[in-house]
DNA sequence: TTGTACGCGTTATCAA
DNA sequence: TTGATAACGCGTACAA
């Protein structure tokens, strides 16, 4: 049989002090005489008491020290994206400084079980992504009256959001290319919608993924007529496919490609290599994100460095503010344009 | 001021039923007449009650629905490794069927108040990795009497472990190369120890990371004298560095390289390309893991496919069993050898 | 510096 | 099918 685990009461009795004194020994909220402390710790040791039960403590405190992170996709998919990984890193920091930990939650509740989002003891929640499924999660959390922050998603008013100047930033890269003399420019974008299959992007295509739409708009401010190819995700392989599609025919070959992510850009560069095109002499390529692309050396992408980790950290701070009863404002981060060795004057 | 959130007591009073009846309406544990249920739900609606407080429920139930995952590294680093990511995916699945979420925990207890293995409201814990720090974590969890599962680590008896036939599997790849006629073989391994700096591996080097040691032993069964180069981590760039070190000098150049991970193998291939060596005509390369390496096409690695997601799922199931009071057994998974186009007969 | 008393919000048990 | 009761284990005013 399971022996009942000792409680702080048992410890106190064993040590000959009151429960509150014992409690204080563990929490450190009040000064306790050394002799008393020692007695309590000894008692705890001999009883095998390992500290306050977190469940009871969180009920009493009204705080669990847990922040939920909701992803709309499989975790594997989420972490394939280096930007999200960095963001998680920052988020970990951000909530740690708040004394909380991260609970990974998946949006799509498996059938048969209750959605953990509504049953987990959360102090706050962070939603990552931008699709419609997020909507339900948002409602669920809001119904519980828990502070929510949305990263890169379109939540309604009143919800702090962490955003990026996608359009502005992309416009900057486009201007850079124009300054270099490029006029034949092609775009490689992220997926237009969930479930998108890679292919040319029609001018009137409905684009439901915010990031894609915004960055595209930025590029189009400078190159309104540039042909666009939307990848199926953000990866080198996708960029390679896009690059082949855009670069193979010499007749329609652009002199520069604006990719919406560094991974896509890396793939485009590979495609160029395949075709014997030299970068940046014969083809300029820009990326977006400013991550370190594994295996891309010696190229150094001309790209827009986004403060990925900062985004996560900011989300943590927003949560801290909300938990403190203040209202947190949305934050809009700015990318920094970095010139590498993948862009050059039109030849 | 914050209006006190309504409790199930308020709802019950409002609906004119007892708290326990109201509770049952939400939990569904017992049959309730339709009229009563409706009355309760109506009351909840008009009061803005959105369901039981998870904190109180978890105190009462003795379950929090939270499983801790402990990594020995920086959390960000954990997700840089595609194998771990896949494993997490499986783990998410595994615990989801249990209605639980994953709480990210780091091994090194930081100063702050962030939740730790000893202070978080965990139902169970999964330890990932293999270093010595794990030892402490293990003690901490065991002291709390919480079910533990260890993935790829060496825990003592009585603790369910999820393992891989690393040695056997690697021996298989080595045999494959020998069968193809290779005798000049070099090894590229994972780090020998935490904090390892890339470089040649001396014959008597102390290797504390289990995975590295086991796979190395498997390779050495077939090629006892093969020179080994230990990378600093598992990435393409590390493989590239290792590849350069091993392949540059034609005098000592091997005809085949056994890498301990797919990413390392991909890097070795890049190094070969750099040096103008054709794979597999002039150099055979094998990997380990069986992941999809982005950007490696058209190469298809000869590698050992490990059931990464399965490992996570198995851990989840083991936890479910232990929470149900049963004892879970350790599981040893087997890799599947897959021949790709990166190995060929010795030229 | 220590002790008393109570409530945090829920749910399992059992009797009606 | 419903209700009364009693924990679950802790933290914290407040008093001593």
mmCIF file of N, CA and C in Angstrom, chain A residues 27-125:
data_model
loop_
_atom_site.group_PDB
_atom_site.id
_atom_site.type_symbol
_atom_site.label_atom_id
_atom_site.label_comp_id
_atom_site.label_asym_id
_atom_site.label_seq_id
_atom_site.Cartn_x
_atom_site.Cartn_y
_atom_site.Cartn_z
ATOM 1 N N UNK A 27 9.676 28.128 3.132
ATOM 2 C CA UNK A 27 9.453 29.235 2.205
ATOM 3 C C UNK A 27 10.456 30.366 2.423
ATOM 4 N N UNK A 28 10.986 30.471 3.630
ATOM 5 C CA UNK A 28 11.941 31.520 3.903
ATOM 6 C C UNK A 28 11.335 32.908 3.969
ATOM 7 N N UNK A 29 10.019 32.976 4.092
ATOM 8 C CA UNK A 29 9.348 34.270 4.088
ATOM 9 C C UNK A 29 9.611 35.063 5.365
ATOM 10 N N UNK A 30 9.909 34.369 6.416
ATOM 11 C CA UNK A 30 10.116 35.055 7.695
ATOM 12 C C UNK A 30 11.367 34.488 8.346
ATOM 13 N N UNK A 31 11.963 35.279 9.163
ATOM 14 C CA UNK A 31 13.165 34.800 9.849
ATOM 15 C C UNK A 31 12.790 33.713 10.849
ATOM 16 N N UNK A 32 13.643 32.725 10.948
ATOM 17 C CA UNK A 32 13.422 31.646 11.907
ATOM 18 C C UNK A 32 14.746 31.424 12.632
ATOM 19 N N UNK A 33 14.681 31.143 13.883
ATOM 20 C CA UNK A 33 15.930 30.921 14.627
ATOM 21 C C UNK A 33 16.622 29.671 14.085
ATOM 22 N N UNK A 34 17.914 29.714 14.139
ATOM 23 C CA UNK A 34 18.674 28.608 13.564
ATOM 24 C C UNK A 34 18.330 27.264 14.205
ATOM 25 N N UNK A 35 18.177 27.302 15.490
ATOM 26 C CA UNK A 35 17.887 26.024 16.161
ATOM 27 C C UNK A 35 16.549 25.465 15.700
ATOM 28 N N UNK A 36 15.573 26.330 15.591
ATOM 29 C CA UNK A 36 14.265 25.882 15.135
ATOM 30 C C UNK A 36 14.360 25.332 13.726
ATOM 31 N N UNK A 37 15.020 26.089 12.877
ATOM 32 C CA UNK A 37 15.164 25.653 11.490
ATOM 33 C C UNK A 37 15.784 24.259 11.443
ATOM 34 N N UNK A 38 16.840 24.095 12.182
ATOM 35 C CA UNK A 38 17.515 22.811 12.146
ATOM 36 C C UNK A 38 16.601 21.686 12.606
ATOM 37 N N UNK A 39 15.868 21.962 13.659
ATOM 38 C CA UNK A 39 14.945 20.933 14.166
ATOM 39 C C UNK A 39 13.964 20.535 13.074
ATOM 40 N N UNK A 40 13.455 21.545 12.406
ATOM 41 C CA UNK A 40 12.467 21.264 11.361
ATOM 42 C C UNK A 40 13.103 20.467 10.213
ATOM 43 N N UNK A 41 14.272 20.906 9.805
ATOM 44 C CA UNK A 41 14.919 20.208 8.689
ATOM 45 C C UNK A 41 15.256 18.766 9.073
ATOM 46 N N UNK A 42 15.683 18.595 10.310
ATOM 47 C CA UNK A 42 15.982 17.241 10.760
ATOM 48 C C UNK A 42 14.723 16.371 10.706
ATOM 49 N N UNK A 43 13.668 16.956 11.225
ATOM 50 C CA UNK A 43 12.407 16.209 11.235
ATOM 51 C C UNK A 43 12.024 15.842 9.801
ATOM 52 N N UNK A 44 12.146 16.819 8.918
ATOM 53 C CA UNK A 44 11.809 16.569 7.514
ATOM 54 C C UNK A 44 12.663 15.435 6.979
ATOM 55 N N UNK A 45 13.942 15.498 7.294
ATOM 56 C CA UNK A 45 14.835 14.461 6.809
ATOM 57 C C UNK A 45 14.433 13.090 7.293
ATOM 58 N N UNK A 46 14.171 12.989 8.542
ATOM 59 C CA UNK A 46 13.887 11.656 9.082
ATOM 60 C C UNK A 46 12.520 11.147 8.633
ATOM 61 N N UNK A 47 11.668 12.080 8.253
ATOM 62 C CA UNK A 47 10.341 11.651 7.794
ATOM 63 C C UNK A 47 10.310 11.431 6.278
ATOM 64 N N UNK A 48 11.343 11.891 5.623
ATOM 65 C CA UNK A 48 11.364 11.764 4.171
ATOM 66 C C UNK A 48 10.485 12.809 3.507
ATOM 67 N N UNK A 49 10.343 13.921 4.183
ATOM 68 C CA UNK A 49 9.556 15.018 3.612
ATOM 69 C C UNK A 49 10.446 15.823 2.677
ATOM 70 N N UNK A 50 10.008 16.011 1.467
ATOM 71 C CA UNK A 50 10.881 16.655 0.482
ATOM 72 C C UNK A 50 10.444 18.068 0.113
ATOM 73 N N UNK A 51 9.603 18.645 0.929
ATOM 74 C CA UNK A 51 9.178 20.001 0.639
ATOM 75 C C UNK A 51 7.679 20.078 0.393
ATOM 76 N N UNK A 52 7.161 21.263 0.414
ATOM 77 C CA UNK A 52 5.721 21.476 0.252
ATOM 78 C C UNK A 52 5.182 20.856 -1.028
ATOM 79 N N UNK A 53 4.016 20.335 -0.959
ATOM 80 C CA UNK A 53 3.344 19.789 -2.134
ATOM 81 C C UNK A 53 2.980 20.946 -3.062
ATOM 82 N N UNK A 54 3.508 20.935 -4.274
ATOM 83 C CA UNK A 54 3.275 22.044 -5.195
ATOM 84 C C UNK A 54 1.802 22.254 -5.507
ATOM 85 N N UNK A 55 1.053 21.189 -5.492
ATOM 86 C CA UNK A 55 -0.372 21.319 -5.801
ATOM 87 C C UNK A 55 -1.086 22.128 -4.734
ATOM 88 N N UNK A 56 -0.827 21.784 -3.504
ATOM 89 C CA UNK A 56 -1.465 22.514 -2.409
ATOM 90 C C UNK A 56 -0.970 23.953 -2.378
ATOM 91 N N UNK A 57 0.318 24.098 -2.585
ATOM 92 C CA UNK A 57 0.878 25.441 -2.558
ATOM 93 C C UNK A 57 0.249 26.309 -3.632
ATOM 94 N N UNK A 58 0.063 25.740 -4.812
ATOM 95 C CA UNK A 58 -0.472 26.569 -5.882
ATOM 96 C C UNK A 58 -1.941 26.895 -5.654
ATOM 97 N N UNK A 59 -2.643 26.005 -5.011
ATOM 98 C CA UNK A 59 -4.039 26.325 -4.683
ATOM 99 C C UNK A 59 -4.057 27.492 -3.717
ATOM 100 N N UNK A 60 -3.241 27.359 -2.715
ATOM 101 C CA UNK A 60 -3.199 28.392 -1.689
ATOM 102 C C UNK A 60 -2.752 29.737 -2.264
ATOM 103 N N UNK A 61 -1.724 29.683 -3.073
ATOM 104 C CA UNK A 61 -1.152 30.914 -3.611
ATOM 105 C C UNK A 61 -1.973 31.514 -4.739
ATOM 106 N N UNK A 62 -2.694 30.650 -5.409
ATOM 107 C CA UNK A 62 -3.421 31.138 -6.569
ATOM 108 C C UNK A 62 -2.527 31.229 -7.790
ATOM 109 N N UNK A 63 -1.329 30.681 -7.680
ATOM 110 C CA UNK A 63 -0.380 30.691 -8.798
ATOM 111 C C UNK A 63 0.250 29.315 -8.917
ATOM 112 N N UNK A 64 0.424 28.894 -10.123
ATOM 113 C CA UNK A 64 1.036 27.580 -10.306
ATOM 114 C C UNK A 64 2.467 27.688 -10.822
ATOM 115 N N UNK A 65 2.810 28.870 -11.307
ATOM 116 C CA UNK A 65 4.159 29.010 -11.858
ATOM 117 C C UNK A 65 4.300 28.322 -13.197
ATOM 118 N N UNK A 66 3.196 28.180 -13.876
ATOM 119 C CA UNK A 66 3.255 27.492 -15.158
ATOM 120 C C UNK A 66 2.597 28.316 -16.254
ATOM 121 N N UNK A 67 3.323 28.492 -17.314
ATOM 122 C CA UNK A 67 2.803 29.211 -18.470
ATOM 123 C C UNK A 67 2.670 28.224 -19.620
ATOM 124 N N UNK A 68 1.525 28.181 -20.214
ATOM 125 C CA UNK A 68 1.304 27.249 -21.322
ATOM 126 C C UNK A 68 1.710 27.862 -22.651
ATOM 127 N N UNK A 69 2.336 27.054 -23.483
ATOM 128 C CA UNK A 69 2.661 27.499 -24.840
ATOM 129 C C UNK A 69 1.863 26.621 -25.785
ATOM 130 N N UNK A 70 1.047 27.245 -26.569
ATOM 131 C CA UNK A 70 0.202 26.468 -27.458
ATOM 132 C C UNK A 70 0.690 26.545 -28.885
ATOM 133 N N UNK A 71 0.942 25.398 -29.456
ATOM 134 C CA UNK A 71 1.344 25.333 -30.857
ATOM 135 C C UNK A 71 0.199 24.784 -31.670
ATOM 136 N N UNK A 72 0.125 25.234 -32.897
ATOM 137 C CA UNK A 72 -0.975 24.712 -33.682
ATOM 138 C C UNK A 72 -0.550 23.481 -34.464
ATOM 139 N N UNK A 73 0.719 23.225 -34.495
ATOM 140 C CA UNK A 73 1.182 22.109 -35.290
ATOM 141 C C UNK A 73 1.814 21.054 -34.395
ATOM 142 N N UNK A 74 2.287 20.031 -35.038
ATOM 143 C CA UNK A 74 3.088 19.062 -34.326
ATOM 144 C C UNK A 74 4.323 19.768 -33.832
ATOM 145 N N UNK A 75 4.773 19.375 -32.683
ATOM 146 C CA UNK A 75 5.971 20.009 -32.155
ATOM 147 C C UNK A 75 7.124 19.879 -33.125
ATOM 148 N N UNK A 76 7.193 18.717 -33.739
ATOM 149 C CA UNK A 76 8.280 18.492 -34.684
ATOM 150 C C UNK A 76 8.285 19.548 -35.761
ATOM 151 N N UNK A 77 7.127 19.838 -36.276
ATOM 152 C CA UNK A 77 7.022 20.846 -37.324
ATOM 153 C C UNK A 77 7.420 22.212 -36.778
ATOM 154 N N UNK A 78 6.986 22.490 -35.579
ATOM 155 C CA UNK A 78 7.270 23.792 -35.003
ATOM 156 C C UNK A 78 8.766 24.001 -34.822
ATOM 157 N N UNK A 79 9.442 22.974 -34.375
ATOM 158 C CA UNK A 79 10.852 23.148 -34.060
ATOM 159 C C UNK A 79 11.767 22.906 -35.243
ATOM 160 N N UNK A 80 11.165 22.560 -36.364
ATOM 161 C CA UNK A 80 11.956 22.474 -37.570
ATOM 162 C C UNK A 80 12.332 23.886 -37.996
ATOM 163 N N UNK A 81 11.537 24.806 -37.526
ATOM 164 C CA UNK A 81 11.765 26.196 -37.872
ATOM 165 C C UNK A 81 12.704 26.832 -36.857
ATOM 166 N N UNK A 82 13.901 27.172 -37.299
ATOM 167 C CA UNK A 82 14.903 27.703 -36.366
ATOM 168 C C UNK A 82 14.458 28.988 -35.689
ATOM 169 N N UNK A 83 13.615 29.726 -36.360
ATOM 170 C CA UNK A 83 13.149 30.963 -35.753
ATOM 171 C C UNK A 83 12.294 30.664 -34.528
ATOM 172 N N UNK A 84 11.453 29.668 -34.665
ATOM 173 C CA UNK A 84 10.612 29.308 -33.515
ATOM 174 C C UNK A 84 11.459 28.767 -32.382
ATOM 175 N N UNK A 85 12.490 28.045 -32.757
ATOM 176 C CA UNK A 85 13.364 27.513 -31.722
ATOM 177 C C UNK A 85 13.997 28.649 -30.928
ATOM 178 N N UNK A 86 14.476 29.634 -31.647
ATOM 179 C CA UNK A 86 15.067 30.782 -30.979
ATOM 180 C C UNK A 86 14.039 31.501 -30.114
ATOM 181 N N UNK A 87 12.856 31.600 -30.669
ATOM 182 C CA UNK A 87 11.804 32.289 -29.953
ATOM 183 C C UNK A 87 11.490 31.559 -28.650
ATOM 184 N N UNK A 88 11.468 30.261 -28.717
ATOM 185 C CA UNK A 88 11.226 29.464 -27.521
ATOM 186 C C UNK A 88 12.313 29.685 -26.489
ATOM 187 N N UNK A 89 13.504 29.830 -27.005
ATOM 188 C CA UNK A 89 14.620 30.098 -26.115
ATOM 189 C C UNK A 89 14.373 31.377 -25.335
ATOM 190 N N UNK A 90 14.005 32.404 -26.053
ATOM 191 C CA UNK A 90 13.729 33.676 -25.415
ATOM 192 C C UNK A 90 12.547 33.583 -24.471
ATOM 193 N N UNK A 91 11.564 32.852 -24.885
ATOM 194 C CA UNK A 91 10.372 32.695 -24.059
ATOM 195 C C UNK A 91 10.725 31.985 -22.759
ATOM 196 N N UNK A 92 11.566 30.992 -22.878
ATOM 197 C CA UNK A 92 12.006 30.273 -21.682
ATOM 198 C C UNK A 92 12.645 31.244 -20.702
ATOM 199 N N UNK A 93 13.525 32.065 -21.234
ATOM 200 C CA UNK A 93 14.135 33.103 -20.416
ATOM 201 C C UNK A 93 13.083 34.010 -19.813
ATOM 202 N N UNK A 94 12.227 34.473 -20.678
ATOM 203 C CA UNK A 94 11.224 35.450 -20.269
ATOM 204 C C UNK A 94 10.352 34.958 -19.127
ATOM 205 N N UNK A 95 9.901 33.746 -19.214
ATOM 206 C CA UNK A 95 9.034 33.262 -18.146
ATOM 207 C C UNK A 95 9.844 32.820 -16.932
ATOM 208 N N UNK A 96 11.093 32.479 -17.171
ATOM 209 C CA UNK A 96 11.930 32.076 -16.041
ATOM 210 C C UNK A 96 12.142 33.267 -15.114
ATOM 211 N N UNK A 97 12.326 34.427 -15.704
ATOM 212 C CA UNK A 97 12.568 35.620 -14.900
ATOM 213 C C UNK A 97 11.318 35.966 -14.105
ATOM 214 N N UNK A 98 10.285 35.278 -14.414
ATOM 215 C CA UNK A 98 8.984 35.509 -13.796
ATOM 216 C C UNK A 98 8.732 34.385 -12.807
ATOM 217 N N UNK A 99 9.679 33.483 -12.780
ATOM 218 C CA UNK A 99 9.533 32.363 -11.857
ATOM 219 C C UNK A 99 8.606 31.286 -12.361
ATOM 220 N N UNK A 100 8.460 31.236 -13.654
ATOM 221 C CA UNK A 100 7.543 30.236 -14.187
ATOM 222 C C UNK A 100 8.236 29.305 -15.166
ATOM 223 N N UNK A 101 7.581 28.228 -15.475
ATOM 224 C CA UNK A 101 8.099 27.273 -16.446
ATOM 225 C C UNK A 101 7.135 27.152 -17.598
ATOM 226 N N UNK A 102 7.575 26.497 -18.639
ATOM 227 C CA UNK A 102 6.786 26.387 -19.858
ATOM 228 C C UNK A 102 6.120 25.019 -19.991
ATOM 229 N N UNK A 103 4.843 25.050 -20.211
ATOM 230 C CA UNK A 103 4.117 23.805 -20.448
ATOM 231 C C UNK A 103 3.754 23.725 -21.919
ATOM 232 N N UNK A 104 4.260 22.704 -22.582
ATOM 233 C CA UNK A 104 4.000 22.530 -24.007
ATOM 234 C C UNK A 104 2.625 21.932 -24.231
ATOM 235 N N UNK A 105 1.832 22.636 -24.981
ATOM 236 C CA UNK A 105 0.478 22.164 -25.231
ATOM 237 C C UNK A 105 0.210 22.155 -26.719
ATOM 238 N N UNK A 106 -0.482 21.157 -27.159
ATOM 239 C CA UNK A 106 -0.795 21.125 -28.572
ATOM 240 C C UNK A 106 -2.223 21.570 -28.778
ATOM 241 N N UNK A 107 -2.426 22.254 -29.836
ATOM 242 C CA UNK A 107 -3.731 22.839 -30.091
ATOM 243 C C UNK A 107 -4.780 21.768 -30.342
ATOM 244 N N UNK A 108 -4.447 20.887 -31.228
ATOM 245 C CA UNK A 108 -5.380 19.847 -31.601
ATOM 246 C C UNK A 108 -5.452 18.808 -30.490
ATOM 247 N N UNK A 109 -6.527 18.876 -29.744
ATOM 248 C CA UNK A 109 -6.686 17.910 -28.661
ATOM 249 C C UNK A 109 -6.989 16.545 -29.258
ATOM 250 N N UNK A 110 -6.289 15.547 -28.809
ATOM 251 C CA UNK A 110 -6.567 14.210 -29.311
ATOM 252 C C UNK A 110 -7.971 13.794 -28.873
ATOM 253 N N UNK A 111 -8.606 13.047 -29.695
ATOM 254 C CA UNK A 111 -9.972 12.658 -29.382
ATOM 255 C C UNK A 111 -10.038 11.858 -28.088
ATOM 256 N N UNK A 112 -11.145 12.015 -27.408
ATOM 257 C CA UNK A 112 -11.338 11.202 -26.220
ATOM 258 C C UNK A 112 -10.863 11.854 -24.940
ATOM 259 N N UNK A 113 -9.846 12.689 -25.067
ATOM 260 C CA UNK A 113 -9.377 13.329 -23.851
ATOM 261 C C UNK A 113 -9.781 14.790 -23.855
ATOM 262 N N UNK A 114 -9.850 15.323 -22.706
ATOM 263 C CA UNK A 114 -10.183 16.734 -22.630
ATOM 264 C C UNK A 114 -9.015 17.555 -23.132
ATOM 265 N N UNK A 115 -9.316 18.683 -23.692
ATOM 266 C CA UNK A 115 -8.219 19.561 -24.108
ATOM 267 C C UNK A 115 -7.450 19.992 -22.874
ATOM 268 N N UNK A 116 -6.161 19.764 -22.904
ATOM 269 C CA UNK A 116 -5.375 20.090 -21.727
ATOM 270 C C UNK A 116 -5.332 21.589 -21.487
ATOM 271 N N UNK A 117 -5.606 22.321 -22.529
ATOM 272 C CA UNK A 117 -5.557 23.770 -22.396
ATOM 273 C C UNK A 117 -6.541 24.258 -21.330
ATOM 274 N N UNK A 118 -7.648 23.579 -21.201
ATOM 275 C CA UNK A 118 -8.638 24.039 -20.233
ATOM 276 C C UNK A 118 -8.486 23.374 -18.875
ATOM 277 N N UNK A 119 -7.712 22.338 -18.814
ATOM 278 C CA UNK A 119 -7.612 21.627 -17.543
ATOM 279 C C UNK A 119 -6.258 21.789 -16.868
ATOM 280 N N UNK A 120 -5.327 22.392 -17.563
ATOM 281 C CA UNK A 120 -4.004 22.544 -16.964
ATOM 282 C C UNK A 120 -3.983 23.751 -16.037
ATOM 283 N N UNK A 121 -3.253 23.653 -14.973
ATOM 284 C CA UNK A 121 -3.171 24.757 -14.000
ATOM 285 C C UNK A 121 -2.265 25.875 -14.489
ATOM 286 N N UNK A 122 -2.734 26.625 -15.439
ATOM 287 C CA UNK A 122 -1.905 27.670 -16.030
ATOM 288 C C UNK A 122 -2.089 29.021 -15.366
ATOM 289 N N UNK A 123 -1.007 29.758 -15.285
ATOM 290 C CA UNK A 123 -1.092 31.144 -14.842
ATOM 291 C C UNK A 123 -1.327 32.054 -16.032
ATOM 292 N N UNK A 124 -0.861 31.612 -17.185
ATOM 293 C CA UNK A 124 -0.974 32.416 -18.392
ATOM 294 C C UNK A 124 -0.725 31.515 -19.591
ATOM 295 N N UNK A 125 -1.001 32.033 -20.766
ATOM 296 C CA UNK A 125 -0.781 31.227 -21.955
ATOM 297 C C UNK A 125 -0.174 32.069 -23.070
#
